[in-house]
Structures are given as structure tokens and as C-alpha cells.
Amino acid sequence: MQGAAGALSPAISCIGHGGSSRKIYGSSRLRFSPFAVSQASKACRLSPVQCSIGSPPLSSSLDQCFQSGFGRFSENQRFLLYGRRAEVKARASSTPDNAEAKPESGGVVKTLQLGALFGLWYLFNIYFNIFNKQVLKVYPYPVTITAVQFAVGSSFVLLMWITNLLKRPKISLSQIAAILPLAAVHTLGNLFTNMSLGKVAVSFTHTIKAMEPFFSVLLSALFLGEKPSLLVLLSLAPIVGGVGLASLTEVSFNWAGFWSAMASNVTFQSRNVLSKKLMIKKEESLDNISLFSIITILSFVLLAPVALVMEGVKFTPTYLQSAGLNLKEIYVRSLLSSLCFHAYQQVSYMILSQVTPVTHSVGNCVKRVVVIVTSVFFFRTPVSPINSLGTGIALAGVFLYSWIKRLKPKKLKSP
């Protein structure tokens, strides 16, 4: 898995003196890619000149790129940017200036590989929602289920480290202290999502979660001082209106499920504020997969005692049998949902290694559409025409928001 992640590792493209273009990879290879220079500057909302190697220094330029573009990205993308910033700074310091550039190759293979990753991302997410909903319908203990998911993910990570399929990262106490708040909001976000899935239909939970852009803009304006443009504000109107229309006509609607999904939005979108205020200045290199692995383990450590206090030990064979539940079905579906939960998030970060954050946001919106439609057919969820209209309007607003974010970097000009 480490090999796959390394092969898909993203690059920070920079321009050095004399106009030469360089691309720094996690594998320490240099490749000539003028297009990547443009893509990197778009992601950072800076011109290629501002992301220079010569002057200002690389570390200063990366900090500027990191801070200027960080608040605009989705919750999953911030994990990648945090780890990538550390990795590139470490790799750049050891890269010789006279290294030879090699041409890009294998474009078709990379495209097919990226398409396969998108397919796996969607597939794992669909099965996670299906198995998770099946368990939560008969076992109404979302805190325990979320802790089990993190436990399975942590076990998977430790197994990869022990067998050297993943390189165990070297991490300091200062890094753990900075990552811990991110793990806390990651834990709460997934917990609130499971609480919502246990109360309302899968399609309705994901319709509410389509309001993520609204909370991203709101929290960025309140805590980061980033004022949204008029076009961004206009794109939020159909999102809010569509979710409201879908909520009014939702058959499975209840306030616990609604507010849990809303809390998940707030928690996930608050991560950019925490990440920006708790950045480490002298961190060691942590790639995106290693960072996600550490956050998974920390999330389990944080949630396990909470689950015991709130819900007790209610996942033992004795308890499940006394509750009249099918022991084999609960365990098998819980295991499958946990594996899919870890897999779809890890594949998501691998995709981010290949595409820009805006492209990933569009793909995430398409994924939400696929999950909603699939869950409606699988669970035979009753959907009224007005409910469908509201969901469609909300998702169209998310697409519009992603399209506007794609346009904004193109308006920037080099100084």
C-alpha cells in the first residue's frame, strides 16, 4: 500500500531562476511539467512566481501557499495538505540543484489508474453506507459502532506497519499534540454522521451533508476573515433552499437525525480553522497516508473510553444474543462497514495525490449523488417528487459552488 501511495504522491511544482520548471515528488524524482506549475499555483491561489524556489526561500513560499489556500479546501483535503507541506519541505532540502528533469510518461496508464481509484472510492463508500445502516437499524449504539470502526482501522494500520507494507512514520510529541485536535474533530464528525444514519434514511443524511460548502464559507468568514464573493454567496442559496425543501417533505425526518448531520457538517468544516491555527513549524516529513493512519489510531484512543462510559460493553456475544440479535450478521456487517470506512477514506487521499482539491470536491459531490441514488433503490426509501426536487436543487448548488471555486484561481495574474 505504501508503494501505491508513493506512486500516486502529489507534486509541488515550482519555478527556479532562469525560468526552469521543476517538480518535486515524494520519491525525490524531478520531472518537467509546465502544466503542473499552473495546477499548483491554482490550488494555492498564487502565481507560479510566488511559489518559487529561488527567492523567497522554498519553506517561506510553501508556508505562504499553505496558508493562502488552506481555508478553501474540504475536510479530507486538509489532512493531505498538512502532510504534503512537511514532506515537500523535507524532500526539497535534500534535492540536488543539478538533478536532471525527465519527461512525463504513461499518461493513459495514469488516467486509467485514476479512474479505477474513483471507482473504488465510490464503491467502498456505497457499501459502507449500506452495511452501516443495516447495523445501526437493529443496534442503536452509534458511539460503540464508531469506536469499532476506528478499532478495525487502527488494527489494519498496525498490521501494515508490522509487516512493513506501510512504513511506520517517526513522529514527535509536538506533532502528536498538533494532530490531536484534528483527530478530535475527525472523531466527532464521523460520530455525528453515524448518529444521523441511525435516525434517518441514508439519502436524507447525505442531502443534509450537502450543506458542507455553506458551513465552510461561514466558518472561514467568522474565524479566518475570508470574505466570500457574490458568486459564492449566490451558489449557497440553492444549497440551503434545496436542503430545506427536502427536509420538509422527508418521510424519515426527525430532529435528532437532522441536527446530528448538521453537527457533522459544522465539526468537519471547523477542521480548517484548527489546522490553520495549530500548524507545526518544524515538523518531520509525514505523507498523507501516514497522517491519516495516525489520526485513525488517535481517534480510537479518544472514543473508546467515551463509548464505554456512554453505552457500556454492549458488543459482546452474550449481550447481542440476549437482545435477540443475529450474532453473525452484526459482526460480519460491522466488520465489512469498518473495512469499507477505512478503505474509502484512504483511497480518497490517494485520489487527492493525483488531482487538484477543486477536482476532488467535484468528485465528492458526484459521489454523494451516487450514494443517495443507490441507497434509495437498495433500501426502497419512499421519496416524494418535492423531496427529489429539493435534493436535486441542493446538489446542483454544490456543483455550482465547485464550478465557481474552479473559476476563481483563473482570474489571478502573475505580478
mmCIF file of C-alpha atoms in Angstrom:
data_model
loop_
_atom_site.group_PDB
_atom_site.id
_atom_site.type_symbol
_atom_site.label_atom_id
_atom_site.label_comp_id
_atom_site.label_asym_id
_atom_site.label_seq_id
_atom_site.Cartn_x
_atom_site.Cartn_y
_atom_site.Cartn_z
ATOM 1 C CA MET A 1 0.000 0.000 0.000
ATOM 2 C CA GLN A 2 2.904 2.320 0.679
ATOM 3 C CA GLY A 3 4.109 1.707 -2.847
ATOM 4 C CA ALA A 4 0.730 2.644 -4.265
ATOM 5 C CA ALA A 5 0.568 5.769 -2.184
ATOM 6 C CA GLY A 6 4.075 6.728 -3.234
ATOM 7 C CA ALA A 7 3.285 6.189 -6.902
ATOM 8 C CA LEU A 8 0.326 8.476 -6.585
ATOM 9 C CA SER A 9 2.130 11.041 -4.460
ATOM 10 C CA PRO A 10 1.343 14.631 -5.497
ATOM 11 C CA ALA A 11 3.942 17.141 -6.532
ATOM 12 C CA ILE A 12 4.555 20.760 -5.646
ATOM 13 C CA SER A 13 5.609 22.455 -8.848
ATOM 14 C CA CYS A 14 7.958 25.410 -8.611
ATOM 15 C CA ILE A 15 9.853 27.772 -10.891
ATOM 16 C CA GLY A 16 13.515 28.392 -10.210
ATOM 17 C CA HIS A 17 15.892 31.003 -11.557
ATOM 18 C CA GLY A 18 16.302 31.092 -15.308
ATOM 19 C CA GLY A 19 12.695 30.027 -15.881
ATOM 20 C CA SER A 20 13.360 26.334 -15.413
ATOM 21 C CA SER A 21 10.410 24.336 -14.161
ATOM 22 C CA ARG A 22 10.859 21.634 -11.539
ATOM 23 C CA LYS A 23 8.512 19.170 -9.883
ATOM 24 C CA ILE A 24 9.399 17.718 -6.510
ATOM 25 C CA TYR A 25 7.979 14.251 -5.767
ATOM 26 C CA GLY A 26 7.709 12.202 -2.621
ATOM 27 C CA SER A 27 10.106 9.761 -4.274
ATOM 28 C CA SER A 28 12.694 12.567 -4.769
ATOM 29 C CA ARG A 29 12.408 12.420 -8.572
ATOM 30 C CA LEU A 30 12.313 15.549 -10.710
ATOM 31 C CA ARG A 31 10.104 15.783 -13.785
ATOM 32 C CA PHE A 32 9.461 18.611 -16.200
ATOM 33 C CA SER A 33 5.778 19.543 -16.116
ATOM 34 C CA PRO A 34 4.747 23.136 -17.021
ATOM 35 C CA PHE A 35 1.071 22.165 -16.612
ATOM 36 C CA ALA A 36 1.731 21.097 -13.034
ATOM 37 C CA VAL A 37 3.145 24.574 -12.295
ATOM 38 C CA SER A 38 -0.170 26.080 -13.285
ATOM 39 C CA GLN A 39 -2.138 23.495 -11.301
ATOM 40 C CA ALA A 40 -0.077 24.035 -8.142
ATOM 41 C CA SER A 41 -0.462 27.781 -8.330
ATOM 42 C CA LYS A 42 -4.217 27.398 -8.820
ATOM 43 C CA ALA A 43 -4.517 25.166 -5.757
ATOM 44 C CA CYS A 44 -2.636 27.735 -3.669
ATOM 45 C CA ARG A 45 -4.378 30.701 -5.303
ATOM 46 C CA LEU A 46 -0.888 32.113 -6.015
ATOM 47 C CA SER A 47 1.022 32.725 -9.210
ATOM 48 C CA PRO A 48 3.912 30.415 -10.175
ATOM 49 C CA VAL A 49 6.338 33.255 -9.430
ATOM 50 C CA GLN A 50 5.101 33.363 -5.836
ATOM 51 C CA CYS A 51 5.753 29.612 -5.498
ATOM 52 C CA SER A 52 9.407 29.996 -6.443
ATOM 53 C CA ILE A 53 12.442 28.075 -5.339
ATOM 54 C CA GLY A 54 14.935 30.879 -5.835
ATOM 55 C CA SER A 55 13.501 33.779 -3.909
ATOM 56 C CA PRO A 56 11.779 33.772 -1.479
ATOM 57 C CA PRO A 57 13.111 30.511 0.015
ATOM 58 C CA LEU A 58 11.112 27.337 -0.596
ATOM 59 C CA SER A 59 9.992 26.985 3.032
ATOM 60 C CA SER A 60 8.629 30.534 3.040
ATOM 61 C CA SER A 61 6.830 30.008 -0.271
ATOM 62 C CA LEU A 62 5.249 26.763 0.919
ATOM 63 C CA ASP A 63 4.054 28.445 4.100
ATOM 64 C CA GLN A 64 2.507 31.227 2.001
ATOM 65 C CA CYS A 65 0.860 28.756 -0.366
ATOM 66 C CA PHE A 66 -0.303 26.611 2.562
ATOM 67 C CA GLN A 67 -1.913 29.497 4.436
ATOM 68 C CA SER A 68 -3.486 31.224 1.437
ATOM 69 C CA GLY A 69 -5.231 28.174 0.006
ATOM 70 C CA PHE A 70 -5.825 26.024 3.075
ATOM 71 C CA GLY A 71 -9.119 27.503 4.258
ATOM 72 C CA ARG A 72 -10.872 26.789 0.943
ATOM 73 C CA PHE A 73 -10.465 23.033 0.961
ATOM 74 C CA SER A 74 -12.785 20.299 2.209
ATOM 75 C CA GLU A 75 -12.256 18.315 5.399
ATOM 76 C CA ASN A 76 -10.427 15.375 3.800
ATOM 77 C CA GLN A 77 -8.191 17.647 1.708
ATOM 78 C CA ARG A 78 -6.742 19.365 4.778
ATOM 79 C CA PHE A 79 -5.159 16.137 6.018
ATOM 80 C CA LEU A 80 -3.325 15.820 2.708
ATOM 81 C CA LEU A 81 -2.128 19.448 2.629
ATOM 82 C CA TYR A 82 -0.828 19.261 6.189
ATOM 83 C CA GLY A 83 1.258 16.159 5.470
ATOM 84 C CA ARG A 84 2.303 17.277 1.988
ATOM 85 C CA ARG A 85 3.666 20.582 3.306
ATOM 86 C CA ALA A 86 6.005 18.728 5.663
ATOM 87 C CA GLU A 87 7.030 16.147 3.066
ATOM 88 C CA VAL A 88 7.905 18.635 0.328
ATOM 89 C CA LYS A 89 9.947 20.802 2.694
ATOM 90 C CA ALA A 90 11.959 17.751 3.754
ATOM 91 C CA ARG A 91 12.422 16.443 0.200
ATOM 92 C CA ALA A 92 13.321 19.852 -1.229
ATOM 93 C CA SER A 93 16.119 20.353 1.289
ATOM 94 C CA SER A 94 17.820 17.150 0.078
ATOM 95 C CA THR A 95 17.196 17.571 -3.681
ATOM 96 C CA PRO A 96 20.334 18.469 -5.676
ATOM 97 C CA ASP A 97 20.066 21.567 -7.874
ATOM 98 C CA ASN A 98 21.726 19.858 -10.825
ATOM 99 C CA ALA A 99 19.283 16.938 -10.971
ATOM 100 C CA GLU A 100 18.157 16.143 -14.492
ATOM 101 C CA ALA A 101 14.494 16.576 -15.426
ATOM 102 C CA LYS A 102 12.727 13.640 -17.030
ATOM 103 C CA PRO A 103 9.681 13.893 -19.303
ATOM 104 C CA GLU A 104 6.236 12.805 -18.185
ATOM 105 C CA SER A 105 5.162 9.389 -19.474
ATOM 106 C CA GLY A 106 2.395 6.899 -19.134
ATOM 107 C CA GLY A 107 -0.468 9.419 -19.322
ATOM 108 C CA VAL A 108 -3.010 6.820 -20.422
ATOM 109 C CA VAL A 109 -1.990 4.409 -17.675
ATOM 110 C CA LYS A 110 -2.259 7.143 -15.050
ATOM 111 C CA THR A 111 -5.692 8.128 -16.330
ATOM 112 C CA LEU A 112 -6.920 4.539 -16.125
ATOM 113 C CA GLN A 113 -5.383 4.199 -12.680
ATOM 114 C CA LEU A 114 -7.104 7.379 -11.514
ATOM 115 C CA GLY A 115 -10.424 6.175 -12.936
ATOM 116 C CA ALA A 116 -10.044 2.899 -11.043
ATOM 117 C CA LEU A 117 -9.375 4.819 -7.823
ATOM 118 C CA PHE A 118 -12.520 6.897 -8.311
ATOM 119 C CA GLY A 119 -14.493 3.700 -8.874
ATOM 120 C CA LEU A 120 -13.103 2.167 -5.675
ATOM 121 C CA TRP A 121 -13.801 5.380 -3.762
ATOM 122 C CA TYR A 122 -17.450 5.326 -4.770
ATOM 123 C CA LEU A 123 -17.817 1.556 -4.331
ATOM 124 C CA PHE A 124 -16.335 1.480 -0.824
ATOM 125 C CA ASN A 125 -18.483 4.460 0.182
ATOM 126 C CA ILE A 126 -21.672 2.846 -1.111
ATOM 127 C CA TYR A 127 -21.034 -0.403 0.755
ATOM 128 C CA PHE A 128 -20.020 1.453 3.906
ATOM 129 C CA ASN A 129 -23.347 3.290 3.987
ATOM 130 C CA ILE A 130 -25.334 0.129 3.245
ATOM 131 C CA PHE A 131 -23.653 -2.108 5.845
ATOM 132 C CA ASN A 132 -23.505 0.711 8.388
ATOM 133 C CA LYS A 133 -27.210 1.476 8.043
ATOM 134 C CA GLN A 134 -28.118 -2.220 8.334
ATOM 135 C CA VAL A 135 -26.243 -2.454 11.634
ATOM 136 C CA LEU A 136 -27.499 0.837 13.076
ATOM 137 C CA LYS A 137 -31.119 -0.070 12.314
ATOM 138 C CA VAL A 138 -31.034 -3.015 14.728
ATOM 139 C CA TYR A 139 -28.170 -1.949 17.000
ATOM 140 C CA PRO A 140 -28.826 1.676 18.088
ATOM 141 C CA TYR A 141 -25.449 2.379 19.662
ATOM 142 C CA PRO A 142 -23.625 4.779 17.316
ATOM 143 C CA VAL A 143 -20.800 5.586 19.737
ATOM 144 C CA THR A 144 -19.868 1.910 20.041
ATOM 145 C CA ILE A 145 -20.177 1.356 16.288
ATOM 146 C CA THR A 146 -17.948 4.364 15.539
ATOM 147 C CA ALA A 147 -15.376 3.132 18.086
ATOM 148 C CA VAL A 148 -15.436 -0.318 16.438
ATOM 149 C CA GLN A 149 -14.804 1.286 13.045
ATOM 150 C CA PHE A 150 -11.795 3.159 14.385
ATOM 151 C CA ALA A 151 -10.604 -0.022 16.160
ATOM 152 C CA VAL A 152 -10.693 -2.015 12.917
ATOM 153 C CA GLY A 153 -8.949 0.820 11.076
ATOM 154 C CA SER A 154 -6.265 1.052 13.777
ATOM 155 C CA SER A 155 -5.717 -2.715 13.669
ATOM 156 C CA PHE A 156 -5.348 -2.528 9.898
ATOM 157 C CA VAL A 157 -2.789 0.280 10.204
ATOM 158 C CA LEU A 158 -0.767 -1.556 12.859
ATOM 159 C CA LEU A 159 -0.775 -4.713 10.721
ATOM 160 C CA MET A 160 0.577 -2.724 7.765
ATOM 161 C CA TRP A 161 3.323 -1.272 9.948
ATOM 162 C CA ILE A 162 4.287 -4.625 11.461
ATOM 163 C CA THR A 163 4.504 -6.313 8.048
ATOM 164 C CA ASN A 164 6.306 -3.270 6.557
ATOM 165 C CA LEU A 165 3.663 -2.879 3.874
ATOM 166 C CA LEU A 166 3.428 0.655 5.217
ATOM 167 C CA LYS A 167 6.483 2.444 6.539
ATOM 168 C CA ARG A 168 5.991 3.340 10.177
ATOM 169 C CA PRO A 169 6.423 7.113 10.483
ATOM 170 C CA LYS A 170 8.678 8.772 13.020
ATOM 171 C CA ILE A 171 6.567 11.208 14.982
ATOM 172 C CA SER A 172 7.423 13.567 17.825
ATOM 173 C CA LEU A 173 5.355 14.583 20.823
ATOM 174 C CA SER A 174 4.944 18.071 19.369
ATOM 175 C CA GLN A 175 3.451 16.574 16.229
ATOM 176 C CA ILE A 176 1.054 14.433 18.239
ATOM 177 C CA ALA A 177 -0.004 17.498 20.218
ATOM 178 C CA ALA A 178 -0.784 19.339 17.000
ATOM 179 C CA ILE A 179 -2.540 16.375 15.352
ATOM 180 C CA LEU A 180 -4.654 15.572 18.413
ATOM 181 C CA PRO A 181 -7.219 18.380 17.854
ATOM 182 C CA LEU A 182 -7.578 17.243 14.237
ATOM 183 C CA ALA A 183 -8.209 13.687 15.439
ATOM 184 C CA ALA A 184 -10.807 15.011 17.898
ATOM 185 C CA VAL A 185 -12.855 16.805 15.240
ATOM 186 C CA HIS A 186 -12.406 13.836 12.879
ATOM 187 C CA THR A 187 -13.824 11.596 15.612
ATOM 188 C CA LEU A 188 -16.780 13.887 16.309
ATOM 189 C CA GLY A 189 -17.568 14.342 12.635
ATOM 190 C CA ASN A 190 -17.792 10.606 11.981
ATOM 191 C CA LEU A 191 -19.690 10.029 15.226
ATOM 192 C CA PHE A 192 -22.328 12.618 14.333
ATOM 193 C CA THR A 193 -22.657 11.094 10.869
ATOM 194 C CA ASN A 194 -23.330 7.655 12.368
ATOM 195 C CA MET A 195 -25.821 9.153 14.798
ATOM 196 C CA SER A 196 -27.694 10.662 11.865
ATOM 197 C CA LEU A 197 -27.569 7.447 9.830
ATOM 198 C CA GLY A 198 -29.095 5.612 12.769
ATOM 199 C CA LYS A 199 -32.058 8.004 12.932
ATOM 200 C CA VAL A 200 -32.939 8.900 9.329
ATOM 201 C CA ALA A 201 -32.570 7.496 5.820
ATOM 202 C CA VAL A 202 -29.105 7.375 4.237
ATOM 203 C CA SER A 203 -30.322 9.589 1.407
ATOM 204 C CA PHE A 204 -31.544 12.252 3.817
ATOM 205 C CA THR A 205 -28.301 12.261 5.832
ATOM 206 C CA HIS A 206 -26.296 12.856 2.676
ATOM 207 C CA THR A 207 -28.726 15.512 1.491
ATOM 208 C CA ILE A 208 -28.129 17.437 4.722
ATOM 209 C CA LYS A 209 -24.385 16.895 4.419
ATOM 210 C CA ALA A 210 -24.557 18.621 1.047
ATOM 211 C CA MET A 211 -24.577 21.833 3.118
ATOM 212 C CA GLU A 212 -20.841 21.455 3.816
ATOM 213 C CA PRO A 213 -19.952 24.389 1.485
ATOM 214 C CA PHE A 214 -22.296 26.669 3.448
ATOM 215 C CA PHE A 215 -20.513 25.949 6.737
ATOM 216 C CA SER A 216 -17.108 26.141 5.068
ATOM 217 C CA VAL A 217 -17.847 29.682 3.872
ATOM 218 C CA LEU A 218 -19.456 30.690 7.167
ATOM 219 C CA LEU A 219 -16.650 29.459 9.430
ATOM 220 C CA SER A 220 -13.940 30.815 7.124
ATOM 221 C CA ALA A 221 -15.572 34.241 7.266
ATOM 222 C CA LEU A 222 -16.028 34.177 11.056
ATOM 223 C CA PHE A 223 -12.654 32.813 12.144
ATOM 224 C CA LEU A 224 -10.282 33.323 9.204
ATOM 225 C CA GLY A 225 -11.600 36.640 7.915
ATOM 226 C CA GLU A 226 -12.097 35.298 4.383
ATOM 227 C CA LYS A 227 -14.912 37.211 2.730
ATOM 228 C CA PRO A 228 -16.835 35.182 0.119
ATOM 229 C CA SER A 229 -17.519 36.650 -3.304
ATOM 230 C CA LEU A 230 -21.015 37.443 -4.526
ATOM 231 C CA LEU A 231 -20.967 34.413 -6.851
ATOM 232 C CA VAL A 232 -20.093 32.114 -3.937
ATOM 233 C CA LEU A 233 -22.948 33.546 -1.865
ATOM 234 C CA LEU A 234 -25.361 33.070 -4.760
ATOM 235 C CA SER A 235 -24.282 29.419 -5.114
ATOM 236 C CA LEU A 236 -25.131 28.814 -1.442
ATOM 237 C CA ALA A 237 -28.770 29.853 -1.908
ATOM 238 C CA PRO A 238 -29.882 26.721 -3.835
ATOM 239 C CA ILE A 239 -27.940 24.525 -1.375
ATOM 240 C CA VAL A 240 -29.754 25.912 1.658
ATOM 241 C CA GLY A 241 -33.109 26.125 -0.144
ATOM 242 C CA GLY A 242 -32.845 22.610 -1.557
ATOM 243 C CA VAL A 243 -31.967 21.048 1.803
ATOM 244 C CA GLY A 244 -34.853 22.934 3.433
ATOM 245 C CA LEU A 245 -37.298 21.742 0.777
ATOM 246 C CA ALA A 246 -36.087 18.147 1.077
ATOM 247 C CA SER A 247 -36.359 18.302 4.879
ATOM 248 C CA LEU A 248 -39.959 19.493 4.821
ATOM 249 C CA THR A 249 -41.053 16.512 2.739
ATOM 250 C CA GLU A 250 -38.724 13.820 4.167
ATOM 251 C CA VAL A 251 -40.666 10.775 5.393
ATOM 252 C CA SER A 252 -37.949 9.663 7.849
ATOM 253 C CA PHE A 253 -37.379 13.174 9.223
ATOM 254 C CA ASN A 254 -36.694 13.580 12.930
ATOM 255 C CA TRP A 255 -34.823 16.309 14.740
ATOM 256 C CA ALA A 256 -32.159 14.037 16.236
ATOM 257 C CA GLY A 257 -31.100 12.788 12.808
ATOM 258 C CA PHE A 258 -31.280 16.268 11.290
ATOM 259 C CA TRP A 259 -29.181 18.006 13.946
ATOM 260 C CA SER A 260 -26.659 15.164 14.049
ATOM 261 C CA ALA A 261 -25.987 15.587 10.330
ATOM 262 C CA MET A 262 -25.774 19.364 10.768
ATOM 263 C CA ALA A 263 -23.329 18.896 13.661
ATOM 264 C CA SER A 264 -21.254 16.654 11.412
ATOM 265 C CA ASN A 265 -21.058 19.476 8.858
ATOM 266 C CA VAL A 266 -20.009 22.025 11.470
ATOM 267 C CA THR A 267 -17.430 19.682 13.000
ATOM 268 C CA PHE A 268 -15.813 18.676 9.733
ATOM 269 C CA GLN A 269 -15.718 22.222 8.382
ATOM 270 C CA SER A 270 -14.231 23.597 11.603
ATOM 271 C CA ARG A 271 -11.143 21.494 10.943
ATOM 272 C CA ASN A 272 -9.664 24.146 8.641
ATOM 273 C CA VAL A 273 -9.724 26.672 11.496
ATOM 274 C CA LEU A 274 -7.979 24.300 13.890
ATOM 275 C CA SER A 275 -5.484 23.195 11.263
ATOM 276 C CA LYS A 276 -4.503 26.734 10.376
ATOM 277 C CA LYS A 277 -4.098 27.851 13.986
ATOM 278 C CA LEU A 278 -2.209 24.753 15.132
ATOM 279 C CA MET A 279 0.338 24.304 12.342
ATOM 280 C CA ILE A 280 3.756 22.974 13.358
ATOM 281 C CA LYS A 281 6.793 24.972 12.258
ATOM 282 C CA LYS A 282 9.428 22.227 12.476
ATOM 283 C CA GLU A 283 7.622 19.002 11.761
ATOM 284 C CA GLU A 284 9.241 15.909 10.309
ATOM 285 C CA SER A 285 8.080 14.547 6.988
ATOM 286 C CA LEU A 286 4.591 12.946 7.175
ATOM 287 C CA ASP A 287 2.912 11.818 3.980
ATOM 288 C CA ASN A 288 -0.871 11.861 3.671
ATOM 289 C CA ILE A 289 -1.366 8.127 4.320
ATOM 290 C CA SER A 290 0.814 8.196 7.442
ATOM 291 C CA LEU A 291 -1.025 11.232 8.769
ATOM 292 C CA PHE A 292 -4.404 9.581 8.207
ATOM 293 C CA SER A 293 -3.136 6.407 9.905
ATOM 294 C CA ILE A 294 -2.041 8.341 12.997
ATOM 295 C CA ILE A 295 -5.353 10.217 13.137
ATOM 296 C CA THR A 296 -7.248 6.905 12.938
ATOM 297 C CA ILE A 297 -5.345 5.492 15.920
ATOM 298 C CA LEU A 298 -5.767 8.691 17.943
ATOM 299 C CA SER A 299 -9.495 8.719 17.145
ATOM 300 C CA PHE A 300 -9.876 5.222 18.562
ATOM 301 C CA VAL A 301 -7.921 6.146 21.701
ATOM 302 C CA LEU A 302 -10.176 9.178 22.192
ATOM 303 C CA LEU A 303 -13.508 7.466 21.524
ATOM 304 C CA ALA A 304 -13.091 4.031 23.144
ATOM 305 C CA PRO A 305 -13.402 5.255 26.763
ATOM 306 C CA VAL A 306 -16.302 7.531 25.790
ATOM 307 C CA ALA A 307 -18.151 4.553 24.289
ATOM 308 C CA LEU A 308 -17.642 2.516 27.464
ATOM 309 C CA VAL A 309 -18.951 5.336 29.672
ATOM 310 C CA MET A 310 -21.921 6.277 27.480
ATOM 311 C CA GLU A 311 -23.087 2.882 26.181
ATOM 312 C CA GLY A 312 -21.237 0.304 28.267
ATOM 313 C CA VAL A 313 -19.935 -3.025 26.993
ATOM 314 C CA LYS A 314 -22.711 -3.927 24.584
ATOM 315 C CA PHE A 315 -20.863 -5.553 21.714
ATOM 316 C CA THR A 316 -20.166 -8.909 23.343
ATOM 317 C CA PRO A 317 -21.775 -12.135 22.042
ATOM 318 C CA THR A 318 -23.670 -12.531 25.336
ATOM 319 C CA TYR A 319 -25.308 -9.105 25.076
ATOM 320 C CA LEU A 320 -26.175 -9.402 21.388
ATOM 321 C CA GLN A 321 -27.779 -12.813 21.884
ATOM 322 C CA SER A 322 -29.718 -11.599 24.921
ATOM 323 C CA ALA A 323 -31.026 -8.710 22.813
ATOM 324 C CA GLY A 324 -32.314 -11.206 20.230
ATOM 325 C CA LEU A 325 -29.899 -10.064 17.523
ATOM 326 C CA ASN A 326 -28.284 -12.263 14.888
ATOM 327 C CA LEU A 327 -24.703 -12.508 16.148
ATOM 328 C CA LYS A 328 -23.137 -13.458 12.818
ATOM 329 C CA GLU A 329 -24.923 -10.720 10.847
ATOM 330 C CA ILE A 330 -23.998 -7.977 13.315
ATOM 331 C CA TYR A 331 -20.332 -8.948 13.477
ATOM 332 C CA VAL A 332 -19.899 -9.555 9.741
ATOM 333 C CA ARG A 333 -21.666 -6.363 8.700
ATOM 334 C CA SER A 334 -19.861 -4.323 11.343
ATOM 335 C CA LEU A 335 -16.513 -5.664 10.132
ATOM 336 C CA LEU A 336 -17.350 -5.013 6.478
ATOM 337 C CA SER A 337 -18.609 -1.488 7.181
ATOM 338 C CA SER A 338 -15.450 -0.761 9.202
ATOM 339 C CA LEU A 339 -13.154 -2.019 6.445
ATOM 340 C CA CYS A 340 -15.064 -0.023 3.828
ATOM 341 C CA PHE A 341 -14.975 3.017 6.124
ATOM 342 C CA HIS A 342 -11.174 2.914 6.357
ATOM 343 C CA ALA A 343 -10.705 1.958 2.711
ATOM 344 C CA TYR A 344 -12.824 4.705 1.155
ATOM 345 C CA GLN A 345 -11.091 7.422 3.178
ATOM 346 C CA GLN A 346 -7.630 6.116 2.362
ATOM 347 C CA VAL A 347 -8.475 5.871 -1.349
ATOM 348 C CA SER A 348 -9.846 9.410 -1.134
ATOM 349 C CA TYR A 349 -6.425 10.681 -0.030
ATOM 350 C CA MET A 350 -4.729 8.708 -2.800
ATOM 351 C CA ILE A 351 -7.008 10.433 -5.326
ATOM 352 C CA LEU A 352 -6.085 13.793 -3.817
ATOM 353 C CA SER A 353 -2.482 12.865 -4.608
ATOM 354 C CA GLN A 354 -3.414 12.879 -8.295
ATOM 355 C CA VAL A 355 -5.868 15.757 -8.702
ATOM 356 C CA THR A 356 -6.415 19.314 -7.501
ATOM 357 C CA PRO A 357 -8.580 19.988 -4.416
ATOM 358 C CA VAL A 358 -11.303 21.524 -6.611
ATOM 359 C CA THR A 359 -11.454 18.419 -8.815
ATOM 360 C CA HIS A 360 -11.656 16.292 -5.692
ATOM 361 C CA SER A 361 -14.556 18.422 -4.435
ATOM 362 C CA VAL A 362 -16.451 17.862 -7.680
ATOM 363 C CA GLY A 363 -15.762 14.128 -7.425
ATOM 364 C CA ASN A 364 -17.002 14.178 -3.838
ATOM 365 C CA CYS A 365 -20.259 15.793 -4.956
ATOM 366 C CA VAL A 366 -20.733 13.147 -7.650
ATOM 367 C CA LYS A 367 -20.040 10.501 -5.018
ATOM 368 C CA ARG A 368 -22.797 11.955 -2.840
ATOM 369 C CA VAL A 369 -25.249 11.735 -5.735
ATOM 370 C CA VAL A 370 -24.266 8.103 -6.350
ATOM 371 C CA VAL A 371 -24.687 7.220 -2.643
ATOM 372 C CA ILE A 372 -28.096 8.925 -2.434
ATOM 373 C CA VAL A 373 -29.456 7.218 -5.550
ATOM 374 C CA THR A 374 -28.018 3.821 -4.611
ATOM 375 C CA SER A 375 -29.385 3.941 -1.052
ATOM 376 C CA VAL A 376 -32.856 4.953 -2.274
ATOM 377 C CA PHE A 377 -33.011 1.896 -4.533
ATOM 378 C CA PHE A 378 -31.365 -0.527 -2.074
ATOM 379 C CA PHE A 379 -33.455 0.403 0.973
ATOM 380 C CA ARG A 380 -36.526 1.256 -1.142
ATOM 381 C CA THR A 381 -36.739 4.617 0.581
ATOM 382 C CA PRO A 382 -40.036 6.403 -0.157
ATOM 383 C CA VAL A 383 -39.224 9.673 -1.927
ATOM 384 C CA SER A 384 -41.845 12.240 -2.908
ATOM 385 C CA PRO A 385 -41.464 14.405 -6.048
ATOM 386 C CA ILE A 386 -40.920 17.515 -3.921
ATOM 387 C CA ASN A 387 -38.295 15.721 -1.849
ATOM 388 C CA SER A 388 -36.481 14.685 -5.024
ATOM 389 C CA LEU A 389 -36.696 18.251 -6.308
ATOM 390 C CA GLY A 390 -35.212 19.636 -3.086
ATOM 391 C CA THR A 391 -32.357 17.126 -3.128
ATOM 392 C CA GLY A 392 -31.679 17.891 -6.790
ATOM 393 C CA ILE A 393 -31.604 21.654 -6.168
ATOM 394 C CA ALA A 394 -29.210 21.249 -3.217
ATOM 395 C CA LEU A 395 -26.816 19.048 -5.201
ATOM 396 C CA ALA A 396 -26.981 21.418 -8.176
ATOM 397 C CA GLY A 397 -25.952 24.193 -5.795
ATOM 398 C CA VAL A 398 -22.953 22.152 -4.674
ATOM 399 C CA PHE A 399 -21.914 21.635 -8.292
ATOM 400 C CA LEU A 400 -22.294 25.374 -8.904
ATOM 401 C CA TYR A 401 -20.183 26.146 -5.836
ATOM 402 C CA SER A 402 -17.435 23.769 -7.056
ATOM 403 C CA TRP A 403 -17.551 25.341 -10.523
ATOM 404 C CA ILE A 404 -17.154 28.836 -9.070
ATOM 405 C CA LYS A 405 -14.189 27.687 -6.988
ATOM 406 C CA ARG A 406 -12.650 26.320 -10.175
ATOM 407 C CA LEU A 407 -13.064 29.677 -11.924
ATOM 408 C CA LYS A 408 -11.643 31.873 -9.151
ATOM 409 C CA PRO A 409 -7.953 30.859 -9.472
ATOM 410 C CA LYS A 410 -8.035 31.515 -13.233
ATOM 411 C CA LYS A 411 -8.637 35.203 -12.570
ATOM 412 C CA LEU A 412 -5.311 35.575 -10.721
ATOM 413 C CA LYS A 413 -2.431 37.077 -12.654
ATOM 414 C CA SER A 414 1.265 36.873 -12.043
ATOM 415 C CA PRO A 415 2.729 40.057 -10.503
#
